[in-house]
Amino acid sequence: MVSLDKTDLKILQVLQAEARITNQDLSERVNLSASSCLQRVRRLEQAGVLMSYHSRINLPLICRHIVCIATVSLKNHSQQDFREFEQLVKSTPEVVECYTVSGEFDFFLKIICPDMNQYLKVNDALVSSVNRSITINTHVVMNQNKYFEGLDLGKLTSE
């Protein structure tokens, strides 16, 4: 783990919510000089703590689409099977998130497609591209009730 102080956590807290904030505004919010703030941000980027900057797009305003949550179970649990499936998922652009999980299934996928026909093609590709037997259970998202807005880092760290 990377060692972070309270100022680093403040920087991260602000950047989670306002990734487009100017360095000057960020430095004022965390009580640092602009140059010190920029050095800290660059250090956080180089350490891999700040991985990327994103904008959340309001997809319904620009296109029709469906969001599916799929659970995937592999029949065999060898490391090779898991690696092959992970590579398949990484090469499938419609799969926008993938988690390896414990419990009744092995993977949790978030899939976004323009329509159900495209989802069925993705599903078929996932099933047919893996040499081993897999089970996919799909749930179509009806409404997103809460959006990820960042974490309260103070509650997750010892700071």
PDB file of C-alpha atoms in Angstrom, residues 21-94:
ATOM      1  CA  ILE A  21     -10.737  21.270 -11.137  1.00  0.00           C
ATOM      2  CA  THR A  22      -7.760  23.503 -11.915  1.00  0.00           C
ATOM      3  CA  ASN A  23      -4.581  22.951  -9.974  1.00  0.00           C
ATOM      4  CA  GLN A  24      -4.934  26.478  -8.572  1.00  0.00           C
ATOM      5  CA  ASP A  25      -8.431  25.776  -7.239  1.00  0.00           C
ATOM      6  CA  LEU A  26      -7.365  22.374  -5.928  1.00  0.00           C
ATOM      7  CA  SER A  27      -4.382  23.875  -4.126  1.00  0.00           C
ATOM      8  CA  GLU A  28      -6.638  26.457  -2.454  1.00  0.00           C
ATOM      9  CA  ARG A  29      -9.112  23.759  -1.362  1.00  0.00           C
ATOM     10  CA  VAL A  30      -6.366  21.678   0.292  1.00  0.00           C
ATOM     11  CA  ASN A  31      -4.354  24.643   1.634  1.00  0.00           C
ATOM     12  CA  LEU A  32      -1.170  24.126  -0.392  1.00  0.00           C
ATOM     13  CA  SER A  33       0.802  26.217  -2.818  1.00  0.00           C
ATOM     14  CA  ALA A  34       0.008  25.465  -6.452  1.00  0.00           C
ATOM     15  CA  SER A  35       3.453  23.947  -7.056  1.00  0.00           C
ATOM     16  CA  SER A  36       3.286  21.709  -3.956  1.00  0.00           C
ATOM     17  CA  CYS A  37      -0.191  20.574  -4.910  1.00  0.00           C
ATOM     18  CA  LEU A  38       0.881  19.728  -8.450  1.00  0.00           C
ATOM     19  CA  GLN A  39       3.868  17.761  -7.119  1.00  0.00           C
ATOM     20  CA  ARG A  40       1.563  15.736  -4.883  1.00  0.00           C
ATOM     21  CA  VAL A  41      -0.889  15.042  -7.711  1.00  0.00           C
ATOM     22  CA  ARG A  42       1.936  13.899  -9.978  1.00  0.00           C
ATOM     23  CA  ARG A  43       3.323  11.679  -7.183  1.00  0.00           C
ATOM     24  CA  LEU A  44      -0.140  10.140  -6.707  1.00  0.00           C
ATOM     25  CA  GLU A  45      -0.373   9.526 -10.451  1.00  0.00           C
ATOM     26  CA  GLN A  46       3.102   7.972 -10.637  1.00  0.00           C
ATOM     27  CA  ALA A  47       2.348   5.734  -7.636  1.00  0.00           C
ATOM     28  CA  GLY A  48      -0.776   4.440  -9.403  1.00  0.00           C
ATOM     29  CA  VAL A  49      -3.144   5.876  -6.795  1.00  0.00           C
ATOM     30  CA  LEU A  50      -4.686   8.242  -9.346  1.00  0.00           C
ATOM     31  CA  MET A  51      -5.239   5.878 -12.241  1.00  0.00           C
ATOM     32  CA  SER A  52      -7.276   7.975 -14.667  1.00  0.00           C
ATOM     33  CA  TYR A  53      -9.782  10.793 -14.996  1.00  0.00           C
ATOM     34  CA  HIS A  54     -13.297  10.191 -16.322  1.00  0.00           C
ATOM     35  CA  SER A  55     -16.521  11.961 -17.107  1.00  0.00           C
ATOM     36  CA  ARG A  56     -19.836  10.290 -16.379  1.00  0.00           C
ATOM     37  CA  ILE A  57     -21.942  10.528 -19.528  1.00  0.00           C
ATOM     38  CA  ASN A  58     -25.733  10.615 -19.392  1.00  0.00           C
ATOM     39  CA  LEU A  59     -26.227   7.812 -21.941  1.00  0.00           C
ATOM     40  CA  PRO A  60     -30.041   8.055 -22.183  1.00  0.00           C
ATOM     41  CA  LEU A  61     -29.643  11.585 -23.545  1.00  0.00           C
ATOM     42  CA  ILE A  62     -27.500  10.441 -26.456  1.00  0.00           C
ATOM     43  CA  CYS A  63     -28.514   6.876 -27.323  1.00  0.00           C
ATOM     44  CA  ARG A  64     -30.764   3.925 -26.655  1.00  0.00           C
ATOM     45  CA  HIS A  65     -29.011   1.179 -24.730  1.00  0.00           C
ATOM     46  CA  ILE A  66     -29.451  -1.601 -22.225  1.00  0.00           C
ATOM     47  CA  VAL A  67     -27.375  -2.350 -19.172  1.00  0.00           C
ATOM     48  CA  CYS A  68     -27.099  -5.965 -18.083  1.00  0.00           C
ATOM     49  CA  ILE A  69     -25.604  -7.402 -14.936  1.00  0.00           C
ATOM     50  CA  ALA A  70     -24.430 -10.954 -15.530  1.00  0.00           C
ATOM     51  CA  THR A  71     -23.153 -13.564 -13.153  1.00  0.00           C
ATOM     52  CA  VAL A  72     -20.819 -16.148 -14.633  1.00  0.00           C
ATOM     53  CA  SER A  73     -19.871 -19.538 -13.236  1.00  0.00           C
ATOM     54  CA  LEU A  74     -17.067 -21.615 -14.732  1.00  0.00           C
ATOM     55  CA  LYS A  75     -17.438 -25.375 -14.565  1.00  0.00           C
ATOM     56  CA  ASN A  76     -13.704 -25.817 -13.973  1.00  0.00           C
ATOM     57  CA  HIS A  77     -11.827 -23.611 -11.542  1.00  0.00           C
ATOM     58  CA  SER A  78      -8.278 -23.871 -12.796  1.00  0.00           C
ATOM     59  CA  GLN A  79      -6.113 -20.748 -12.987  1.00  0.00           C
ATOM     60  CA  GLN A  80      -5.854 -21.244 -16.743  1.00  0.00           C
ATOM     61  CA  ASP A  81      -9.657 -21.236 -17.135  1.00  0.00           C
ATOM     62  CA  PHE A  82      -9.920 -18.061 -15.088  1.00  0.00           C
ATOM     63  CA  ARG A  83      -7.136 -16.350 -17.060  1.00  0.00           C
ATOM     64  CA  GLU A  84      -8.701 -17.332 -20.392  1.00  0.00           C
ATOM     65  CA  PHE A  85     -12.084 -15.997 -19.351  1.00  0.00           C
ATOM     66  CA  GLU A  86     -10.534 -12.781 -18.006  1.00  0.00           C
ATOM     67  CA  GLN A  87      -8.734 -12.245 -21.330  1.00  0.00           C
ATOM     68  CA  LEU A  88     -11.969 -12.856 -23.217  1.00  0.00           C
ATOM     69  CA  VAL A  89     -13.770 -10.297 -21.075  1.00  0.00           C
ATOM     70  CA  LYS A  90     -10.963  -7.736 -21.544  1.00  0.00           C
ATOM     71  CA  SER A  91     -11.280  -8.111 -25.317  1.00  0.00           C
ATOM     72  CA  THR A  92     -15.071  -7.615 -25.280  1.00  0.00           C
ATOM     73  CA  PRO A  93     -15.771  -3.859 -25.365  1.00  0.00           C
ATOM     74  CA  GLU A  94     -19.399  -4.228 -24.261  1.00  0.00           C
TER      75      GLU A  94
END
